[in-house]
mmCIF file of N, CA, C and O in Angstrom:
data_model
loop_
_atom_site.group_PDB
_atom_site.id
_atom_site.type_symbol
_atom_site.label_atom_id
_atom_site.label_comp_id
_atom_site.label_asym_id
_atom_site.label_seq_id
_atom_site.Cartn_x
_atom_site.Cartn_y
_atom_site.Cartn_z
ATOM 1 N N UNK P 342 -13.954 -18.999 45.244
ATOM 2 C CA UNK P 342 -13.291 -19.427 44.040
ATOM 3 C C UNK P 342 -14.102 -18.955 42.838
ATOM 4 O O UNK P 342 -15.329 -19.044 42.861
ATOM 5 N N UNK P 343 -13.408 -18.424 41.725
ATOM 6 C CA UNK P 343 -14.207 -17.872 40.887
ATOM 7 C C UNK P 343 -14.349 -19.278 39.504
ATOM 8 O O UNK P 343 -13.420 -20.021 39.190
ATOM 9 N N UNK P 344 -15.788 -19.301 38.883
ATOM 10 C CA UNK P 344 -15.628 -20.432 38.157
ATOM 11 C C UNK P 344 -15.567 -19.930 36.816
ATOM 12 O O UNK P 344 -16.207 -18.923 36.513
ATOM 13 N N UNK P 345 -14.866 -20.531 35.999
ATOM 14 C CA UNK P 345 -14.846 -20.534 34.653
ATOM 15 C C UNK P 345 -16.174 -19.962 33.365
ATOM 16 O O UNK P 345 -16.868 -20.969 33.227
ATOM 17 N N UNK P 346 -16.590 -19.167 32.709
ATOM 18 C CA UNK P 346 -17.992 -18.882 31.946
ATOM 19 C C UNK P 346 -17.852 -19.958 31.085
ATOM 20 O O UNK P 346 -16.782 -20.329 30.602
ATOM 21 N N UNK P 347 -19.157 -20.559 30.859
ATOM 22 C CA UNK P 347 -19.899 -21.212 30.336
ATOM 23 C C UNK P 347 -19.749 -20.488 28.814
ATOM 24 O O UNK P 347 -20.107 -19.310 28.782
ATOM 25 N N UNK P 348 -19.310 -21.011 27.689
ATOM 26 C CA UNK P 348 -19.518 -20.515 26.343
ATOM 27 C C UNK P 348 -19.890 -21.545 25.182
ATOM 28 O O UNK P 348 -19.409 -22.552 24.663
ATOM 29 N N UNK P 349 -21.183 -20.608 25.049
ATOM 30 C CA UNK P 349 -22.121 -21.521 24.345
ATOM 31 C C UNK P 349 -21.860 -22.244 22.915
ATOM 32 O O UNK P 349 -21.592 -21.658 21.867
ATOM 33 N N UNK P 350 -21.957 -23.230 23.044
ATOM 34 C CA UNK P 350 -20.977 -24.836 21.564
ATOM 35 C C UNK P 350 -20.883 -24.167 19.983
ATOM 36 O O UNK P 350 -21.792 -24.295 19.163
ATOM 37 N N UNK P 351 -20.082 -23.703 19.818
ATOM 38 C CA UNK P 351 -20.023 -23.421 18.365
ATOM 39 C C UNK P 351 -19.629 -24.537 17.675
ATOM 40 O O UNK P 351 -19.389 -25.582 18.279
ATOM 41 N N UNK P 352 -19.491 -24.407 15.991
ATOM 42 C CA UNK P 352 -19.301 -25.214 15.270
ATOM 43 C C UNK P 352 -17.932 -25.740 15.225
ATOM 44 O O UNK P 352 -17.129 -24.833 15.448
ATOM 45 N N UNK P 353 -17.423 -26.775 15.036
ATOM 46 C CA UNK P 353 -15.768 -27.477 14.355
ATOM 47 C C UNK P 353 -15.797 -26.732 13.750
ATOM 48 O O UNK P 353 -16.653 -25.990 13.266
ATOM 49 N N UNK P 354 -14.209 -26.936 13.690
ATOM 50 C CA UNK P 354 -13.400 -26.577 12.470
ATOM 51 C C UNK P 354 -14.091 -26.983 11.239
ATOM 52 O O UNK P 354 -14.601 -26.127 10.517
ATOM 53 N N UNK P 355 -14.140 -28.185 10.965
ATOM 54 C CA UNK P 355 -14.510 -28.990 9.717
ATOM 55 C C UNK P 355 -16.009 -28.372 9.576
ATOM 56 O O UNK P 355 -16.268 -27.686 8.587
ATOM 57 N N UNK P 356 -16.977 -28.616 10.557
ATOM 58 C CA UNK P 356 -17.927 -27.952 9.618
ATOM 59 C C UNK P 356 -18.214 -26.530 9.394
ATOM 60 O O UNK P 356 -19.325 -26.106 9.076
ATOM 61 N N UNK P 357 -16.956 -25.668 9.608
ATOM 62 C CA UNK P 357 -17.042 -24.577 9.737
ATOM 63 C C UNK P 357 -16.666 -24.313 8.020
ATOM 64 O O UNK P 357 -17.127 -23.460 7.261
ATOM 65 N N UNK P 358 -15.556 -25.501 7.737
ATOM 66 C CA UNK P 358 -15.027 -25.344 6.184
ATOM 67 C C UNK P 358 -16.034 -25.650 4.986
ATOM 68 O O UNK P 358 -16.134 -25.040 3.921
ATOM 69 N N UNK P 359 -17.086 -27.264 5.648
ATOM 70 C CA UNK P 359 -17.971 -27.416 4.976
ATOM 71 C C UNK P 359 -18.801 -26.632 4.737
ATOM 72 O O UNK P 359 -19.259 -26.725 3.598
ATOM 73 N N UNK P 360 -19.327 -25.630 5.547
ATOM 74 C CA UNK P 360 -20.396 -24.933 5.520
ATOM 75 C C UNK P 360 -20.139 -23.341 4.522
ATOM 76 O O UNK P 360 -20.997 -22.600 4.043
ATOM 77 N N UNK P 361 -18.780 -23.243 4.481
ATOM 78 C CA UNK P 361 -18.166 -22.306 3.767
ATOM 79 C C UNK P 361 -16.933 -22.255 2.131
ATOM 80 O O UNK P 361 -16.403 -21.428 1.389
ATOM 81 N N UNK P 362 -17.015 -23.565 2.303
ATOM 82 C CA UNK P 362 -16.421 -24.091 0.995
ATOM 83 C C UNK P 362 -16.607 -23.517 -0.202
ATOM 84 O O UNK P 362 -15.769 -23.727 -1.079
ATOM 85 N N UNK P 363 -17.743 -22.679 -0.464
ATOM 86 C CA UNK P 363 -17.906 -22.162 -1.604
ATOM 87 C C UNK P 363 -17.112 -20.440 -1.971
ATOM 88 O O UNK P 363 -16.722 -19.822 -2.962
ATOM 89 N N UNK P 364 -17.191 -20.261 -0.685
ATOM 90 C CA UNK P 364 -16.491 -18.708 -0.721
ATOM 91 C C UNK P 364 -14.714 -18.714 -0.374
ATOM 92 O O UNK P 364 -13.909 -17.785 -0.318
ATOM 93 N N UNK P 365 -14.560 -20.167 -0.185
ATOM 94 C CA UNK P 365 -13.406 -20.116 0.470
ATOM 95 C C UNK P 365 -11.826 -20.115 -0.797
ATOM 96 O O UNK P 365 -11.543 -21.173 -1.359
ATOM 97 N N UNK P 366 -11.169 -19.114 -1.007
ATOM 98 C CA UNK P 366 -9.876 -19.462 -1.530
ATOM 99 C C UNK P 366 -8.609 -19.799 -0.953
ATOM 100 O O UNK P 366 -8.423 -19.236 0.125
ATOM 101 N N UNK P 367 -7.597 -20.613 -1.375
ATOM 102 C CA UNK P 367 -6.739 -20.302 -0.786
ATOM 103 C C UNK P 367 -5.097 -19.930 -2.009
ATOM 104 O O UNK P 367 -5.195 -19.666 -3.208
ATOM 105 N N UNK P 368 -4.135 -20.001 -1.437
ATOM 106 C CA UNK P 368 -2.957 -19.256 -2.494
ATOM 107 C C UNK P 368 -1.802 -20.591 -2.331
ATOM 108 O O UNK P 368 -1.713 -21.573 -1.594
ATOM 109 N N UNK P 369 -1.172 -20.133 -3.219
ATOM 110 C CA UNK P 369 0.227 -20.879 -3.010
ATOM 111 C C UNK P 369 1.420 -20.130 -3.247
ATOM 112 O O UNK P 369 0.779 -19.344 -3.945
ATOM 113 N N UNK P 370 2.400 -19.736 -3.287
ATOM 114 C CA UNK P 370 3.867 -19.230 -3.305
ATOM 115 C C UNK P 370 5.045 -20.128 -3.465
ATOM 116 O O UNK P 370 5.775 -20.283 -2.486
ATOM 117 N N UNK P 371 5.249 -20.585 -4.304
ATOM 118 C CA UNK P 371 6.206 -21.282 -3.789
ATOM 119 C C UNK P 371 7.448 -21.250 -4.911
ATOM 120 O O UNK P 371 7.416 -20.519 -5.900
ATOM 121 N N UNK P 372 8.428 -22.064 -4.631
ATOM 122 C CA UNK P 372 10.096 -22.073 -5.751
ATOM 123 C C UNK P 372 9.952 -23.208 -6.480
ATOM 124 O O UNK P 372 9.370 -24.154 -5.949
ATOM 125 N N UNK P 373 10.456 -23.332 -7.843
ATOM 126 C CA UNK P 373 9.980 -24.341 -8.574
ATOM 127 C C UNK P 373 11.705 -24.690 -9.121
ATOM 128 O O UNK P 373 11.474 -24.815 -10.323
ATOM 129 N N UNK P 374 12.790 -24.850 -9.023
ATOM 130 C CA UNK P 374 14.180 -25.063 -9.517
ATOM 131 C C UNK P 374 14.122 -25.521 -10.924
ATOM 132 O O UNK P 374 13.147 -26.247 -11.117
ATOM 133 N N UNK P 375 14.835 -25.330 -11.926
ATOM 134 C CA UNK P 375 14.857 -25.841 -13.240
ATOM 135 C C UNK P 375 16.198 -26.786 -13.679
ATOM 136 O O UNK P 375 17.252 -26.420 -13.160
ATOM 137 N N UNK P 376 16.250 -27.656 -14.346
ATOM 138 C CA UNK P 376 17.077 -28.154 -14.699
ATOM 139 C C UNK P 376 18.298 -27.167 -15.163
ATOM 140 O O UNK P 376 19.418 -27.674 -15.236
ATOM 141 N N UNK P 377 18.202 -26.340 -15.352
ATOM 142 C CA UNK P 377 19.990 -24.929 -15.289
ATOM 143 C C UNK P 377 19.960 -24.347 -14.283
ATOM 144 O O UNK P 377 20.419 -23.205 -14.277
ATOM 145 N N UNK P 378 19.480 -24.841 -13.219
ATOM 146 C CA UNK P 378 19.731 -24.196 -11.907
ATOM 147 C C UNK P 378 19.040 -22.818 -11.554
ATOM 148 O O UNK P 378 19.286 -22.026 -10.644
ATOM 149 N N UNK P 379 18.128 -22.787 -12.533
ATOM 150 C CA UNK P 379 17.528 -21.073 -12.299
ATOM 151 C C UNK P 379 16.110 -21.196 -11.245
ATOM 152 O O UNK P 379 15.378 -22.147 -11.519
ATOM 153 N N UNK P 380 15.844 -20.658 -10.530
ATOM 154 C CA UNK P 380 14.664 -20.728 -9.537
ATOM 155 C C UNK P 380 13.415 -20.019 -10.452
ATOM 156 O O UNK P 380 13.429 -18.824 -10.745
ATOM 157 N N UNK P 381 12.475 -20.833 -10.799
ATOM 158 C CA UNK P 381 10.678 -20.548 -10.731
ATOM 159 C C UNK P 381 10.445 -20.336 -9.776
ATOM 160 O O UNK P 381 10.738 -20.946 -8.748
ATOM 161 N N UNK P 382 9.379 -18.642 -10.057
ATOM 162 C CA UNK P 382 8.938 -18.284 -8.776
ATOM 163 C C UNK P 382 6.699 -18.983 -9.167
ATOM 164 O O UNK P 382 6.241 -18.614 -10.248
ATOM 165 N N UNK P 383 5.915 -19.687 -8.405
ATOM 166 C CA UNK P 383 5.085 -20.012 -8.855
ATOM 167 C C UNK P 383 4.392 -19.331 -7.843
ATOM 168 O O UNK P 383 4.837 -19.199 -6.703
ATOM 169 N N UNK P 384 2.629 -18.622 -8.476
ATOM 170 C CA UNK P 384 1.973 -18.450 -7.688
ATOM 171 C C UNK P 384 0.217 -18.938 -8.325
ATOM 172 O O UNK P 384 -0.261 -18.540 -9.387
ATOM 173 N N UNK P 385 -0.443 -19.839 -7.366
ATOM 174 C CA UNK P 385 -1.639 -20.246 -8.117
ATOM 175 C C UNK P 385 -2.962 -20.480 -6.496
ATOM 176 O O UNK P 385 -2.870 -20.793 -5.309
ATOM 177 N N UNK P 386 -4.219 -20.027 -7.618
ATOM 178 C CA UNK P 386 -5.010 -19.497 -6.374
ATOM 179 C C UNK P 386 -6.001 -20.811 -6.655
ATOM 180 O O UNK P 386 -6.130 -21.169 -7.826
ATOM 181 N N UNK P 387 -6.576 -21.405 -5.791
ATOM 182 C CA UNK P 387 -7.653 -22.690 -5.569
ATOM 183 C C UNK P 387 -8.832 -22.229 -4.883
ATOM 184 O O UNK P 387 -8.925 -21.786 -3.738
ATOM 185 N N UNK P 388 -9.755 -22.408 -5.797
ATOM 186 C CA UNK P 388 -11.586 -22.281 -5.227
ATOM 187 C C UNK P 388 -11.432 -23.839 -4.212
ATOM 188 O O UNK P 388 -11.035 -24.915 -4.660
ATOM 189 N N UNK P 389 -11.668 -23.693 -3.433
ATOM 190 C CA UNK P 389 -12.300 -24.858 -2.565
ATOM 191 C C UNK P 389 -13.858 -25.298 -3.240
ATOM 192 O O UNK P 389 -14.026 -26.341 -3.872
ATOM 193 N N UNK P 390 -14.814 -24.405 -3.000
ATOM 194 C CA UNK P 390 -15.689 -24.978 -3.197
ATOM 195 C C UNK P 390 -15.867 -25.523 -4.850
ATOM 196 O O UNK P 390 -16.779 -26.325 -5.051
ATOM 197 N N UNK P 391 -15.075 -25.129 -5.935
ATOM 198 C CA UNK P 391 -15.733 -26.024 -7.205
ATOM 199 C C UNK P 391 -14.403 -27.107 -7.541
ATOM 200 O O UNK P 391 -14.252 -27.765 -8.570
ATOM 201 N N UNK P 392 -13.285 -27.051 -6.036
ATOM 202 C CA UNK P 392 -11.766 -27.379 -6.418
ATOM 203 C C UNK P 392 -11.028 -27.481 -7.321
ATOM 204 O O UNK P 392 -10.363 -28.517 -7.323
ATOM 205 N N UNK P 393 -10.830 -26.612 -8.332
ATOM 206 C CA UNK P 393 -10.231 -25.939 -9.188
ATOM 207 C C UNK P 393 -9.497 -24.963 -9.206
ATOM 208 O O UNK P 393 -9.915 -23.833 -8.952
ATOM 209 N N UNK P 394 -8.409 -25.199 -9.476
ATOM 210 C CA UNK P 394 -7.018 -23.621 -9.730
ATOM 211 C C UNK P 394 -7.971 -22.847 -10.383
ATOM 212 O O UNK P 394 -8.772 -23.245 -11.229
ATOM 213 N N UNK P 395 -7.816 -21.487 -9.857
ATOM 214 C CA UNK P 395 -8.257 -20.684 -10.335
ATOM 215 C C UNK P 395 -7.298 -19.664 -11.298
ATOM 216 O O UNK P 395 -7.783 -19.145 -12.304
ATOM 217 N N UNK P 396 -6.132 -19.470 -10.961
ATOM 218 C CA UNK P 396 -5.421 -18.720 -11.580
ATOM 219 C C UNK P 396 -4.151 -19.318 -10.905
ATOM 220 O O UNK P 396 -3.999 -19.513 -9.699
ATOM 221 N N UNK P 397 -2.929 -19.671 -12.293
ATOM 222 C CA UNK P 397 -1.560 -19.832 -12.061
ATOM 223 C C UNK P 397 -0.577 -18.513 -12.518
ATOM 224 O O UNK P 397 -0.839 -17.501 -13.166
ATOM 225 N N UNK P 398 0.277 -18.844 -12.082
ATOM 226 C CA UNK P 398 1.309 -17.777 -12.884
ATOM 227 C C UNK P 398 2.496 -17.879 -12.487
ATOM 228 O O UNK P 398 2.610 -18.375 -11.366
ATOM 229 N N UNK P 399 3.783 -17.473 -13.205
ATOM 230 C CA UNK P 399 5.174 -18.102 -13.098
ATOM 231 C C UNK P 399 5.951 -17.219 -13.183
ATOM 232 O O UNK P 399 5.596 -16.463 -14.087
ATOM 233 N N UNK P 400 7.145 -16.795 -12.555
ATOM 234 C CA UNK P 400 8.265 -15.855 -12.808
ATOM 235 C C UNK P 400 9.343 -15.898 -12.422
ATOM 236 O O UNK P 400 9.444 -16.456 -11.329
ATOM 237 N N UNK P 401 10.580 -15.405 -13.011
ATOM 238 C CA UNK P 401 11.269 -15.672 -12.420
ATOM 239 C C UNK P 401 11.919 -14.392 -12.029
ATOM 240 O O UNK P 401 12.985 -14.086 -12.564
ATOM 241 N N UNK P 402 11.441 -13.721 -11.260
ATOM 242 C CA UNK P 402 11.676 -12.268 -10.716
ATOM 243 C C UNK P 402 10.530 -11.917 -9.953
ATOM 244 O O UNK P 402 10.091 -10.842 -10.361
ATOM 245 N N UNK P 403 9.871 -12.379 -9.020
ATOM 246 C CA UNK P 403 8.687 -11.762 -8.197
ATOM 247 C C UNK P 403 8.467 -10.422 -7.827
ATOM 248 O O UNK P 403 9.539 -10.128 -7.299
ATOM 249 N N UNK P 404 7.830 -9.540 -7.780
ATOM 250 C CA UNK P 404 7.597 -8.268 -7.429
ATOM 251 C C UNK P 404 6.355 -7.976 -6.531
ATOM 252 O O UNK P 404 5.374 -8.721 -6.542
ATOM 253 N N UNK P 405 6.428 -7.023 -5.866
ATOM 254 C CA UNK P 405 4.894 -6.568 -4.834
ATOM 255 C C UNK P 405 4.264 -6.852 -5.787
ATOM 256 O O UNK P 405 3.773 -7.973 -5.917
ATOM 257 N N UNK P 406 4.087 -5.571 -6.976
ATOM 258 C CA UNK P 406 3.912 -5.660 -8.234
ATOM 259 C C UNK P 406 3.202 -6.583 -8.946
ATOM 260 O O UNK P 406 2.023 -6.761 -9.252
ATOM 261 N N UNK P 407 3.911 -6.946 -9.065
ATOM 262 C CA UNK P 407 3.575 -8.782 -10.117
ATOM 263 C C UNK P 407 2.421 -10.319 -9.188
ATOM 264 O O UNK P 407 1.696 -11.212 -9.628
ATOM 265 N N UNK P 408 2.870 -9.853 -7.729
ATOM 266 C CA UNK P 408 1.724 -10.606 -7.111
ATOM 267 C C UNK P 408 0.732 -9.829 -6.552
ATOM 268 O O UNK P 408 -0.015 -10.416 -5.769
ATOM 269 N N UNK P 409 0.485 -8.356 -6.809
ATOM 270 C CA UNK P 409 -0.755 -7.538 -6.792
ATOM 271 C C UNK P 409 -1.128 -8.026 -7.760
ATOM 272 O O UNK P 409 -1.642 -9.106 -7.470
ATOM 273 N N UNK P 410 -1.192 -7.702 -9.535
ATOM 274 C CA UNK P 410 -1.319 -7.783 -10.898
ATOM 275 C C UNK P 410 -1.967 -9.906 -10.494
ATOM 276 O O UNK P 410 -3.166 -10.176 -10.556
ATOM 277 N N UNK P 411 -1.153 -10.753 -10.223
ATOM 278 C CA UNK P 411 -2.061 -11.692 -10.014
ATOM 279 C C UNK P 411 -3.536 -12.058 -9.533
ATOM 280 O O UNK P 411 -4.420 -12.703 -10.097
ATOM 281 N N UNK P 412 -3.481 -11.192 -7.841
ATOM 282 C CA UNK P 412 -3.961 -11.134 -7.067
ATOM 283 C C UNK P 412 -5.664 -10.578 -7.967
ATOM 284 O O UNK P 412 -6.731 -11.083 -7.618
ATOM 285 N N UNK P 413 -5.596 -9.674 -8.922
ATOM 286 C CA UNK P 413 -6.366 -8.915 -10.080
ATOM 287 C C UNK P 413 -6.894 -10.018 -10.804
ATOM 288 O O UNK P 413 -8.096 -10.285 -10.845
ATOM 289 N N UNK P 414 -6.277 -10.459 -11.197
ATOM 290 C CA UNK P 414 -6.338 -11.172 -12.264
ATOM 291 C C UNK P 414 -7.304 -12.368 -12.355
ATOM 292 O O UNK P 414 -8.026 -12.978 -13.144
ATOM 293 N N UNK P 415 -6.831 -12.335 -10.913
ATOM 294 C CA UNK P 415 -7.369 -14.216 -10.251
ATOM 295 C C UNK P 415 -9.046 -14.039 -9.994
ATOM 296 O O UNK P 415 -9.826 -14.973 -10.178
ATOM 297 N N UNK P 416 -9.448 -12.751 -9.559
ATOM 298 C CA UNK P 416 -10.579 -12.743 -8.830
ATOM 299 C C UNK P 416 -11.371 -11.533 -9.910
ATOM 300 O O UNK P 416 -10.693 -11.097 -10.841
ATOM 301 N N UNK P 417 -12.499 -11.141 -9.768
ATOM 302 C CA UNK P 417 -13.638 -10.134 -10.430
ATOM 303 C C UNK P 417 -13.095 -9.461 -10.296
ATOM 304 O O UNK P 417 -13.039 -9.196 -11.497
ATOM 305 N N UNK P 418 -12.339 -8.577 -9.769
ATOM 306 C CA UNK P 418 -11.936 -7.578 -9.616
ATOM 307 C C UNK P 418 -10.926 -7.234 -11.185
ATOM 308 O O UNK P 418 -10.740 -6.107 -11.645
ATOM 309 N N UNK P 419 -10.555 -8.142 -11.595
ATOM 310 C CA UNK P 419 -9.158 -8.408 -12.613
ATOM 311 C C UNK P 419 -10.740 -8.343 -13.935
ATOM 312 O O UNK P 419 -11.350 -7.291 -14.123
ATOM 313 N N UNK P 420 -10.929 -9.024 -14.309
ATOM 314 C CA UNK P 420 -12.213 -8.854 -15.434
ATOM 315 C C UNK P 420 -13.414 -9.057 -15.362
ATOM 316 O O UNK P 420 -13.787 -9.777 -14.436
ATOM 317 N N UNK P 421 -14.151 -8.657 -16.040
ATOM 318 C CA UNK P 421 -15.544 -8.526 -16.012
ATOM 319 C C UNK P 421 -16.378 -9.847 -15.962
ATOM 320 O O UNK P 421 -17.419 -10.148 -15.376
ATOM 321 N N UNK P 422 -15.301 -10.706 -17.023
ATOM 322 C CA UNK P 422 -16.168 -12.173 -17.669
ATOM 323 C C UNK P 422 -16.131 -13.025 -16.427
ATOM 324 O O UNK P 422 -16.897 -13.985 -16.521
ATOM 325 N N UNK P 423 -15.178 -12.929 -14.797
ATOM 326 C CA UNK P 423 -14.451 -13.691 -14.035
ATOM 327 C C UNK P 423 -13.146 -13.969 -14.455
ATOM 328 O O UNK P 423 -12.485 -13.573 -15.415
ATOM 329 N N UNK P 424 -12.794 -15.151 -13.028
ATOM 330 C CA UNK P 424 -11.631 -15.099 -13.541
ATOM 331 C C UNK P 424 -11.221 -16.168 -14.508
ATOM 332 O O UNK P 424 -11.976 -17.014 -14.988
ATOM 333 N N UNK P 425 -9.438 -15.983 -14.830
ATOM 334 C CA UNK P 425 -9.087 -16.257 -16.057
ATOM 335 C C UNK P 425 -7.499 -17.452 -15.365
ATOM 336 O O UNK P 425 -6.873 -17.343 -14.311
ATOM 337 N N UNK P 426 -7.400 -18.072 -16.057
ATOM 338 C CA UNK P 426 -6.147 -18.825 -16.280
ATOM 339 C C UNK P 426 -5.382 -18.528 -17.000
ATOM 340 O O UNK P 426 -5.766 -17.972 -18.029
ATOM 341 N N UNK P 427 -3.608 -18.820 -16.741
ATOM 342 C CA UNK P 427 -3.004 -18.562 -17.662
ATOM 343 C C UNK P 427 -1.409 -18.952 -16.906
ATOM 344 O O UNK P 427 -1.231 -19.027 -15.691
ATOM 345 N N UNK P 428 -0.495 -19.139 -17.824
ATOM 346 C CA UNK P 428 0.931 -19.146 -17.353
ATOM 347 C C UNK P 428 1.514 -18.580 -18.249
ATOM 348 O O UNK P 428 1.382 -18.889 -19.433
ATOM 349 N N UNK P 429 2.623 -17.202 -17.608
ATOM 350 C CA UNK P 429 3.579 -16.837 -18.090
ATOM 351 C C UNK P 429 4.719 -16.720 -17.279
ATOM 352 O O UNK P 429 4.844 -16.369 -16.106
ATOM 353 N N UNK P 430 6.082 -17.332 -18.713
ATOM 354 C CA UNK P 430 7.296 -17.426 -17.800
ATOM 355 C C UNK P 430 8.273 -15.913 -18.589
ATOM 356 O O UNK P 430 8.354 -15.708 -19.800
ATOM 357 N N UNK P 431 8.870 -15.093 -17.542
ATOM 358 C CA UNK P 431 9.071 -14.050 -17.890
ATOM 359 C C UNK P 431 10.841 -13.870 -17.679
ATOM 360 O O UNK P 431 11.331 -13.822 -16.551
ATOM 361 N N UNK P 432 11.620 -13.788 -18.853
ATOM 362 C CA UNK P 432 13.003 -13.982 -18.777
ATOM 363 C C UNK P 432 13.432 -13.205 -17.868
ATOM 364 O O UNK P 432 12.632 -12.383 -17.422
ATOM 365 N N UNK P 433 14.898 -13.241 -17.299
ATOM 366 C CA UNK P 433 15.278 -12.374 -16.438
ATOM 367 C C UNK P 433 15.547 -10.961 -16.659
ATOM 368 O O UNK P 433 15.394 -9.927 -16.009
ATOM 369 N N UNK P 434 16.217 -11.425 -18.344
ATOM 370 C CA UNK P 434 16.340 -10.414 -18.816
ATOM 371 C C UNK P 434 15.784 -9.464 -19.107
ATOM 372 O O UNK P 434 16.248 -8.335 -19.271
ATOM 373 N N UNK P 435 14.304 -9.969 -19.238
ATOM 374 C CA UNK P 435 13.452 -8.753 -19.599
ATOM 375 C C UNK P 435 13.224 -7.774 -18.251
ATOM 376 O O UNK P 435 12.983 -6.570 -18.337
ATOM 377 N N UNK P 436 13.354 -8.563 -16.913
ATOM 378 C CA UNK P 436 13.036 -7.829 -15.673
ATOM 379 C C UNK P 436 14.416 -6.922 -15.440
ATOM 380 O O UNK P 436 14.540 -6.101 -14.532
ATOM 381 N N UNK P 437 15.439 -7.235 -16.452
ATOM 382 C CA UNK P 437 16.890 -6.229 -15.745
ATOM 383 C C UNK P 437 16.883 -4.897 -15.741
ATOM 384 O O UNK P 437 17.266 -4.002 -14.988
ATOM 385 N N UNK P 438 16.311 -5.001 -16.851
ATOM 386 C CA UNK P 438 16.652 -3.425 -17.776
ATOM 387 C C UNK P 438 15.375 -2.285 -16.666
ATOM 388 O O UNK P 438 15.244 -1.087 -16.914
#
C-alpha cells in the first residue's frame, strides 16, 4: 500500500493575510442604479494594510480603456507623488460621439 507524503505545516490562511496586509490590495467593480434608471458603473481600489480606498472612480460607460487608465492612476505607476483619489461621473453623451 502506498502511503500518503508527509508535507511540512505551512501557515493559515489568516496569518498568511496578517503577515501580508501591507502589500495587499484588493478592487471592486460593481453597478450603482440611479434614481432615472441609468446604471453607475463604480470602480474603487482598498490598501488592506493602512484600510483605506485608495482610488474611486465612476462611469457610466466602462471601457478596457477606462479601467486600465484607473488601474494607473490608483497605484505609482499613475504618478510620481503616489496614489491619488478622485470621482468622476462621465455623461453618456460624451462617450457617444
Amino acid at each position: 500500500m502506498h502511503q500518503a507524503r508527509r508535507r511540512p505545516p505551512s501557515q493559515t490562511w489568516r496569518s498568511f493575510l496578517e503577515n501580508h496586509a501591507p502589500e495587499i490590495w484588493a478592487c471592486d467593480f460593481f453597478t450603482l442604479p440611479t434614481l432615472s434608471f441609468r446604471t453607475l458603473y463604480v470602480l474603487f481600489f482598498i490598501d488592506h494594510g493602512r484600510r483605506e480606498i485608495v482610488h474611486v472612480d465612476v462611469t457610466v460607460h466602462p471601457t478596457a480603456e477606462w479601467v486600465w487608465r484607473q488601474l494607473i492612476q490608483a497605484t505609482p505607476w499613475g504618478a510620481s507623488s503616489g496614489a491619488s483619489s478622485s470621482v468622476t461621473v462621465t455623461p453618456a453623451s460624451a462617450r457617444a460621439s
